[in-house]
Tab-separated table of C-alpha atoms in Angstrom:
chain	number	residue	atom	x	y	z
A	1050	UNK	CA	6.649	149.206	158.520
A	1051	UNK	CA	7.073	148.290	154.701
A	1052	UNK	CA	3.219	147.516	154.299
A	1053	UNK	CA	2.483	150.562	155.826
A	1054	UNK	CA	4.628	152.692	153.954
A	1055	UNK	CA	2.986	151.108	150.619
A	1056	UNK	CA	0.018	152.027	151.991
A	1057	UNK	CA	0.793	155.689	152.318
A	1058	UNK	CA	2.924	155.588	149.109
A	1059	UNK	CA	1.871	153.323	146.432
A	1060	UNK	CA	3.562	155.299	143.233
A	1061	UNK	CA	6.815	154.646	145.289
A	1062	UNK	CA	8.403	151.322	144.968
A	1063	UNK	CA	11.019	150.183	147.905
A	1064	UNK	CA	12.669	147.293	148.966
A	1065	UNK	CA	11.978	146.538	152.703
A	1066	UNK	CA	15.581	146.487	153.103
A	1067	UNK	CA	16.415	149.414	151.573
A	1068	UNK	CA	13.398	151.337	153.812
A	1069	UNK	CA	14.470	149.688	156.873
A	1070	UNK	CA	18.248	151.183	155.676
A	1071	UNK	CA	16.955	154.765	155.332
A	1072	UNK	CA	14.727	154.554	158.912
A	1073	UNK	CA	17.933	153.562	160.493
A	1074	UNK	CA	19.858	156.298	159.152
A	1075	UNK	CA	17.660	158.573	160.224
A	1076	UNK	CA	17.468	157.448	163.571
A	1077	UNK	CA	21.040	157.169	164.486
A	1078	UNK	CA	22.162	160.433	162.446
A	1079	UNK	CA	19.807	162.538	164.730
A	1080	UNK	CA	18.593	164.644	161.775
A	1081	UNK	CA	14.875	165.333	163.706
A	1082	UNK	CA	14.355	164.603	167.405
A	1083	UNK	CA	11.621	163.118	169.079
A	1084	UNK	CA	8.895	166.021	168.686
A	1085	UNK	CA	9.874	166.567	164.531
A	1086	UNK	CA	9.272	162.623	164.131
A	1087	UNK	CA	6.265	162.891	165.690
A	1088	UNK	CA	4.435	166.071	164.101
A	1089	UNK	CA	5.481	164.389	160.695
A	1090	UNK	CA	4.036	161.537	161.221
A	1091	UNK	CA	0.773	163.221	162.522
A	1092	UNK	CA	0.829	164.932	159.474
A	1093	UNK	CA	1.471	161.913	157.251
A	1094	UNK	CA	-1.430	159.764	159.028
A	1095	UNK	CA	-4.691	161.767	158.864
A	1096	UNK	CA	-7.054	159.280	159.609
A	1097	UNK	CA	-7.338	157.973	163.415
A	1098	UNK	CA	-7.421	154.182	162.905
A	1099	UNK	CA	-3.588	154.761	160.699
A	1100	UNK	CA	-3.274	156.757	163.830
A	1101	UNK	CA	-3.101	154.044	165.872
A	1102	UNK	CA	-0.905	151.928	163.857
A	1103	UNK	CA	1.298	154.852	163.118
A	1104	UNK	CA	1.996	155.401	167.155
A	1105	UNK	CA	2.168	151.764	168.248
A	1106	UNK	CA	4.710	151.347	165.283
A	1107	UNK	CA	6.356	155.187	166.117
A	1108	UNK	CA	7.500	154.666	170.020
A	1109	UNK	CA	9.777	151.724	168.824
A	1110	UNK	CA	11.204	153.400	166.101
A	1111	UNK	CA	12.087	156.363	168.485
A	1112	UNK	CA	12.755	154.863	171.826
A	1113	UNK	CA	14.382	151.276	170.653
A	1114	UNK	CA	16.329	151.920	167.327
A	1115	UNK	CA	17.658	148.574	167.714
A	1116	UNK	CA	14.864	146.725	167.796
A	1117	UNK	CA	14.566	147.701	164.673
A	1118	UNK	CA	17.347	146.477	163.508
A	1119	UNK	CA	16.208	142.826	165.116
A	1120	UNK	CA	13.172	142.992	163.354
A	1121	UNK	CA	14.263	143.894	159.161
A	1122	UNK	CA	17.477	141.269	160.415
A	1123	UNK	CA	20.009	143.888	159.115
A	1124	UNK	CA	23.435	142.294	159.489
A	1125	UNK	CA	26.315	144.409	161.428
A	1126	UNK	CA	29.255	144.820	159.900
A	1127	UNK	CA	31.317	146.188	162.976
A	1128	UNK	CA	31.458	145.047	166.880
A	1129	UNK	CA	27.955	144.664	168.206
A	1130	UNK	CA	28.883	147.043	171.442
A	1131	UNK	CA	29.501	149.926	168.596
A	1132	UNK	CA	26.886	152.652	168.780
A	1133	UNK	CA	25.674	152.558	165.146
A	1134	UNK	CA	27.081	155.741	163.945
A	1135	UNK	CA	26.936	157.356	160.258
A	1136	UNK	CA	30.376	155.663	159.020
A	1137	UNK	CA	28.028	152.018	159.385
A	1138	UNK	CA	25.527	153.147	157.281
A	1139	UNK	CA	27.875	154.941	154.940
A	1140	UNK	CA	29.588	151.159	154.918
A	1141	UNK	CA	26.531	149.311	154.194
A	1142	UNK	CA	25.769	152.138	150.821
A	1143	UNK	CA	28.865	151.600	149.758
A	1144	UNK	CA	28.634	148.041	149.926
A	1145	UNK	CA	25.762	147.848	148.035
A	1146	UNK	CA	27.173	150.340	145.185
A	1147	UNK	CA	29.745	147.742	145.061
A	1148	UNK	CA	27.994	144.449	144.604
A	1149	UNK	CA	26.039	146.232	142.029
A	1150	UNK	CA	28.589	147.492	139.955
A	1151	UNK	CA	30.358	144.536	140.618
A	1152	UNK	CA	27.759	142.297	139.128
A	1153	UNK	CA	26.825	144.770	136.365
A	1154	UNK	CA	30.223	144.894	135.001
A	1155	UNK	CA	30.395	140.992	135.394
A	1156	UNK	CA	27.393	140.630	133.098
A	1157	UNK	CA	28.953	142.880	130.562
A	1158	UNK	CA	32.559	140.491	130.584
A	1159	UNK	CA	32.622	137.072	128.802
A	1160	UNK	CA	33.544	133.616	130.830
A	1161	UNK	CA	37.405	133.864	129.507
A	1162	UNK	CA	38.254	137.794	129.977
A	1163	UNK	CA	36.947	137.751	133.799
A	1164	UNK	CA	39.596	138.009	136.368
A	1165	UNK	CA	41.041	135.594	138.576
A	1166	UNK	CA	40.016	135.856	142.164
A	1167	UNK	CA	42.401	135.507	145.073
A	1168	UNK	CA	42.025	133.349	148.239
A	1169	UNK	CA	41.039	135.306	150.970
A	1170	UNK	CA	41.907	135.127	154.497
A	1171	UNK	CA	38.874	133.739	156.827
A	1172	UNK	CA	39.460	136.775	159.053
A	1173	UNK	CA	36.661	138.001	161.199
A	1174	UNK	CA	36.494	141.221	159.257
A	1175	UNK	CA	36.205	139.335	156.350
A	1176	UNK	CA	33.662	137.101	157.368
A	1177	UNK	CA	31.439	140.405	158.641
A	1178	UNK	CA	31.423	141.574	155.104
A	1179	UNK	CA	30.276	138.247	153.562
A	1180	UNK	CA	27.375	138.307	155.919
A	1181	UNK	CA	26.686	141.731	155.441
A	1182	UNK	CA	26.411	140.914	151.668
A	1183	UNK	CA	24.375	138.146	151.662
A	1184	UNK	CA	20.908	139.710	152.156
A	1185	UNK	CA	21.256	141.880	150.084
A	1186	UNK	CA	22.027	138.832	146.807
A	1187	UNK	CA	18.018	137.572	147.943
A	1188	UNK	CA	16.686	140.580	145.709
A	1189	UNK	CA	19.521	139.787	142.751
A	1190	UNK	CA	19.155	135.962	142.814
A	1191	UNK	CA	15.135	136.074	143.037
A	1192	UNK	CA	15.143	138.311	139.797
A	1193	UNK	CA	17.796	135.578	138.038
A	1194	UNK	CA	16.505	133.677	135.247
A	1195	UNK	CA	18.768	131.233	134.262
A	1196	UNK	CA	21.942	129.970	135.651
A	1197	UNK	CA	24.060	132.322	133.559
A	1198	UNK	CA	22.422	134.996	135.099
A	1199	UNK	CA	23.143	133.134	138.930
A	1200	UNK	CA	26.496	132.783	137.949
A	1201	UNK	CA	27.043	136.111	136.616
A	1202	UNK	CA	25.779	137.267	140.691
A	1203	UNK	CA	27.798	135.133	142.561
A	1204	UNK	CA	31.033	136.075	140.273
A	1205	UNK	CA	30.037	139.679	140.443
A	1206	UNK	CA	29.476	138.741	144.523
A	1207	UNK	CA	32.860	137.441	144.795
A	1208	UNK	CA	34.500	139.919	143.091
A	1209	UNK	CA	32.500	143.031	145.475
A	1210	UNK	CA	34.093	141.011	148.406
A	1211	UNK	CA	37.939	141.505	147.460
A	1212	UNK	CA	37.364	145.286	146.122
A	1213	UNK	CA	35.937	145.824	149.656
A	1214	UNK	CA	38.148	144.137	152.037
A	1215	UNK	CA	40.976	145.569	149.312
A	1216	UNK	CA	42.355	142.117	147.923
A	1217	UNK	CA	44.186	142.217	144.905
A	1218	UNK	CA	42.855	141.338	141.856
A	1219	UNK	CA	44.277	140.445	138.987
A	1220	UNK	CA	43.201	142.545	135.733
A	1221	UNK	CA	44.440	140.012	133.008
A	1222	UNK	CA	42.070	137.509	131.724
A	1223	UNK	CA	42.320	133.691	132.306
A	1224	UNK	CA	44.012	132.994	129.450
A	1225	UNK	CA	47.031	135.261	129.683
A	1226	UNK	CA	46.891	134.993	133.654
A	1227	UNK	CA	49.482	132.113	134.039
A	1228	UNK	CA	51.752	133.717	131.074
A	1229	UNK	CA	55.334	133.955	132.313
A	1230	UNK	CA	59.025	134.051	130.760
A	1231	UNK	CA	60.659	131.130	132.637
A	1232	UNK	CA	58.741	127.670	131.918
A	1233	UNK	CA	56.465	125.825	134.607
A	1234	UNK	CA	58.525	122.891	134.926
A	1235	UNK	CA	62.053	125.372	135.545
A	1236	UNK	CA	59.730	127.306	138.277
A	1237	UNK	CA	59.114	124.090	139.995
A	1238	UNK	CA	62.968	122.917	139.931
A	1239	UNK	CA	64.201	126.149	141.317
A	1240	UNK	CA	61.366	125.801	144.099
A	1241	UNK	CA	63.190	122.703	144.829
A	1242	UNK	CA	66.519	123.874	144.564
A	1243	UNK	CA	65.502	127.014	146.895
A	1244	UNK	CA	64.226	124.911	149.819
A	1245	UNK	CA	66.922	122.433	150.047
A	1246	UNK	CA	69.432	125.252	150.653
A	1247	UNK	CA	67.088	126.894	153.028
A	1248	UNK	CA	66.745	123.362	155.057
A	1249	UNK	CA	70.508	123.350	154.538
A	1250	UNK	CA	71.323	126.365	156.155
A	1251	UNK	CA	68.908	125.670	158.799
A	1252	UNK	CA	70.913	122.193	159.473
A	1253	UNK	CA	74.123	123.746	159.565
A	1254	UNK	CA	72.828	126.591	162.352
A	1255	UNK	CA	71.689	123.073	164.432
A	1256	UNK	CA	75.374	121.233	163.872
A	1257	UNK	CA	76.498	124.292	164.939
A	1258	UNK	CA	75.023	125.084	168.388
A	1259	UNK	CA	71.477	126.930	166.930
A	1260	UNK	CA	69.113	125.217	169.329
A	1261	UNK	CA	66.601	127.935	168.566
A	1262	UNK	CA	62.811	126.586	168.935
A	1263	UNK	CA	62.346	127.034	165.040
A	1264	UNK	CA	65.317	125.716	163.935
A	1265	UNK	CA	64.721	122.373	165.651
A	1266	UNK	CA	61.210	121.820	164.307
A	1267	UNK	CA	62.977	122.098	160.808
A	1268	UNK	CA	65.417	119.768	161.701
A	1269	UNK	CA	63.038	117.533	163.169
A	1270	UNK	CA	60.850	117.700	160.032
A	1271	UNK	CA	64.075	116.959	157.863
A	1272	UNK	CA	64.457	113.967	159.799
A	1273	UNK	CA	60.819	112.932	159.740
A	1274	UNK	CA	60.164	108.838	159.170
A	1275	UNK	CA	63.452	108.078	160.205
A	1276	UNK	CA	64.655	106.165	163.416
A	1277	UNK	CA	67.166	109.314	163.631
A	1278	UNK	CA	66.681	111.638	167.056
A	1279	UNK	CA	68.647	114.668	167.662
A	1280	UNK	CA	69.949	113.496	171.437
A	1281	UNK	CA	71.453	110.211	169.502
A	1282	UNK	CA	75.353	110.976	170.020
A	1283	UNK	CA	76.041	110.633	166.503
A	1284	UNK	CA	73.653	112.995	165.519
A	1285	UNK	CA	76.378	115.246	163.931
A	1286	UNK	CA	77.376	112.256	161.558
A	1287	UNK	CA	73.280	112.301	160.481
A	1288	UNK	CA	73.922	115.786	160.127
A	1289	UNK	CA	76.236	115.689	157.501
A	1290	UNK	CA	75.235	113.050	155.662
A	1291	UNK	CA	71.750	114.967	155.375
A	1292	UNK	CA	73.409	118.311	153.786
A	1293	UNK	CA	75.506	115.902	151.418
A	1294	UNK	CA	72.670	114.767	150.320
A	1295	UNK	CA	70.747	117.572	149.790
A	1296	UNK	CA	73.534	119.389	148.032
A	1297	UNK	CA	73.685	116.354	145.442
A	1298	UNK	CA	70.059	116.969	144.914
A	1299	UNK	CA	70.852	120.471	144.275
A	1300	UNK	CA	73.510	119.180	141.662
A	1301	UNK	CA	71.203	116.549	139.975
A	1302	UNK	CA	68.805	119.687	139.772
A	1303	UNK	CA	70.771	121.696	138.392
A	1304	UNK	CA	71.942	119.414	136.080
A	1305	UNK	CA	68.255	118.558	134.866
A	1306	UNK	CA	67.617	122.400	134.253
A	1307	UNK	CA	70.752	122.607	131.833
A	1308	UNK	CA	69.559	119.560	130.218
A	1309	UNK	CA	66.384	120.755	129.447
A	1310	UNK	CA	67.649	123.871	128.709
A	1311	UNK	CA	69.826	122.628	125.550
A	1312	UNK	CA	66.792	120.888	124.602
A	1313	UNK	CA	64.430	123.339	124.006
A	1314	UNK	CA	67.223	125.601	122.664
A	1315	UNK	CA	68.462	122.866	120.644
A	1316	UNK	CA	64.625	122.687	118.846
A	1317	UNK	CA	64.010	126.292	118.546
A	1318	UNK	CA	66.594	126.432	117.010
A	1319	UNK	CA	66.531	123.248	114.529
A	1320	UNK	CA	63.036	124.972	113.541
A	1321	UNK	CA	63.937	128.116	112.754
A	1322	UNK	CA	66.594	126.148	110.137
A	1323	UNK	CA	63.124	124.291	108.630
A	1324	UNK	CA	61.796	127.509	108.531
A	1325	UNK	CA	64.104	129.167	106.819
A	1326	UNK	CA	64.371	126.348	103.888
A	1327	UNK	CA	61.424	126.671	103.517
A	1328	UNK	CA	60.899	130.123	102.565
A	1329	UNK	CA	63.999	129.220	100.624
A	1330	UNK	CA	61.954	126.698	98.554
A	1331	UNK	CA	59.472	128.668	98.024
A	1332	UNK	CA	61.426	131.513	96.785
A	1333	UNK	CA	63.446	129.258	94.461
A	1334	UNK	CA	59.733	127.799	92.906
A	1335	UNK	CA	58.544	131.303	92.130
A	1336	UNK	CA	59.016	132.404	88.880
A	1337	UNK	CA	62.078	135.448	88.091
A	1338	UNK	CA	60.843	139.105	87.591
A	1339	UNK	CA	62.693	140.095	84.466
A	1340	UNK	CA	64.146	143.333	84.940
A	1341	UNK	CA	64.776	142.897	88.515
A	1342	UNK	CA	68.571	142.378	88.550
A	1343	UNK	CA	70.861	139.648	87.298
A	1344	UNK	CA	70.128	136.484	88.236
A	1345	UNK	CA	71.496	134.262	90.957
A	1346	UNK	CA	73.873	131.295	90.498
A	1347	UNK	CA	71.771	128.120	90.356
A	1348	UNK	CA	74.497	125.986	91.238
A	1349	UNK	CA	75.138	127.825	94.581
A	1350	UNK	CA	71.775	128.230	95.446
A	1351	UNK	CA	71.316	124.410	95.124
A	1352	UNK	CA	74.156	124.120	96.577
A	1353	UNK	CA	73.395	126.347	99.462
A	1354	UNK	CA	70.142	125.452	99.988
A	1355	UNK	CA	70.974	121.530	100.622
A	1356	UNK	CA	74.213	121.408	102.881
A	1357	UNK	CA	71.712	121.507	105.604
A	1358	UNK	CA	70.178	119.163	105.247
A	1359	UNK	CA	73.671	116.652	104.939
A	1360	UNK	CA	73.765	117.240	108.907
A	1361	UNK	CA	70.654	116.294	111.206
A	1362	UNK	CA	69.110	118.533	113.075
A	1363	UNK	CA	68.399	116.756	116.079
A	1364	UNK	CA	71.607	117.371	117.177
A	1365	UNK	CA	72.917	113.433	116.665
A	1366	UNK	CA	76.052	114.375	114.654
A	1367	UNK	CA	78.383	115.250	117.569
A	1368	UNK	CA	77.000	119.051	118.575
A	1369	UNK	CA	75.652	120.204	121.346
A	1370	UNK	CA	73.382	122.534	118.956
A	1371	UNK	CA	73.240	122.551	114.859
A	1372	UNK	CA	76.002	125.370	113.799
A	1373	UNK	CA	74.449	126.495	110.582
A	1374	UNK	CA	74.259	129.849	111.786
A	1375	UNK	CA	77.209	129.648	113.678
A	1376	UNK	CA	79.836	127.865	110.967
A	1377	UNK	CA	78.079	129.775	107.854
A	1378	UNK	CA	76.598	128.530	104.708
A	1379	UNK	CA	79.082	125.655	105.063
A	1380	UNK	CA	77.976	122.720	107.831
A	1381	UNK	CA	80.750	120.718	109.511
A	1382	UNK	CA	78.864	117.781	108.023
A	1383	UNK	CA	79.170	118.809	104.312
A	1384	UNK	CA	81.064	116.645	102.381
């Protein structure tokens, strides 16, 4: 079908996918019937040997519409029992308009701006649209010239999969995508902290008479690698000495997020001190603007500018945190 349409129209350049799109649509959408198909294509081969070709290659296009489909190995998107109405083909455009705005847009980003893709169920649904997109990369990835360029399809592939089956996609960049308030190593503590009360309220339902079909796989996980069954007589004992010890995790947890806590607040703060001495310094070594106002006491300035230094600023002379800012000008380690 696509060597005879080049035949008939060679100023008109067309995929064979793309024809084998529009015959289809045709077809199905009943825009001419039977007799209209035929007096156009009477009218479109003069000659009687195209003729022949033209009504060998006609009756299957009109009487068995899905052989066609067979033959340019168009992938379905929906159930194979549907009768290939408009909303497919309308599906399949808009597919395509995707994936090519997807990939145009992907050659247009740089590496670090382009967004970070989610994992996708393996759905059937989801699968369908993969397949249906895969033909049509052949044209993309035969044009690519370098791997850049592959890259930049497959990316722009990727992405045309999530906008269609509607995942989420993040529009930050990699580099500000993992950017959050609270630090990674407090996330993963309070991840802890957050499942050992869950498993502990999930062991106090089971002391208590919750013999519900979930609640004993969680018990029975909790007690995983341990000579400890739940039909043992003591099994309340176990019990208890399980949520004991889960709530002095919890504790030592806790604990460890405090700790770290004072620390970092501890140095931010011991560096904003450095910081300000310094810009003390260097105030002190610039020369005075005559004119400007009377000028300050040298003696308090030095003096000022050194007590703190008397006291470290690690935090090693007692406090929890350096007081300059808290006690004043004057440290509690000034002499």
């Amino acid at each position: 079908m696509h060597r005879l349409f080049a035949e008939l129209e060679p100023s008109l350049t067309v995929t064979e996918q793309n024809l084998a799109d529009r015959v289809r649509y045709i077809l199905r959408s009943n825009i001419f019937d039977v007799a209209e198909l035929e007096r156009l294509r009477r009218e479109a081969v003069p000659s009687s040997d195209e003729n022949a070709t033209a009504e060998d290659a006609a009756p299957k296009m009109v009487e068995q519409p899905a052989n066609v489909d067979a033959a340019v190995n168009t992938p379905v998107v929906v159930d194979s029992s549907d009768d290939g109405t408009v909303t497919q083909e309308l599906e399949l455009e808009h597919m395509r308009s995707t994936l090519e705005e997807a990939i145009v847009e992907t050659r247009s980003t740089p590496l670090e701006n382009r967004p970070r893709l989610p994992r996708i169920a393996l759905s059937k649904r989801n699968r369908a649209v993969v397949r249906a997109l895969n033909p049509m990369l052949v044209t993309c990835l035969e044009a690519s010239g370098d791997l850049c360029e592959t890259d930049s399809i497959l990316f722009g592939a990727a992405l045309a999969v999530c906008r269609i089956i509607g995942a989420k996609v993040s529009t930050a960049g990699r580099a500000t995508g993992h950017s959050s308030a609270i630090p990674a190593w407090r996330r993963r503590i309070e991840e802890r902290i957050a499942k050992a009360r869950a498993l502990i309220g999930r062991l106090i339902c089971f002391r208590s008479g919750n013999n519900r079909p979930k609640i004993v796989r969680t018990v029975r996980m909790a007690f995983a690698g341990t000579n400890v069954s739940l039909s043992q007589p003591d099994i309340t004992q176990k019990l208890t000495e399980r949520i004991d010890d889960l709530k002095q995790r919890i504790a030592a947890w806790g604990k460890r997020i405090r700790r770290y806590t004072e620390k970092s607040t501890r140095f931010n703060q011991n560096r904003l001190i450095q910081s300000d001495q310094k810009r003390l310094y260097e105030s002190l070594e610039r020369p005075m603007v005559s004119g400007t106002g009377p000028a300050p006491n040298q003696a308090d300035t030095v003096v000022r500018a050194r007590k703190p230094q008397r006291g470290p600023l690690d935090g090693s002379c007692g406090e929890s945190v350096c007081g300059y800012y808290t006690h004043g000008s004057r440290h509690h380690n000034a002499g």
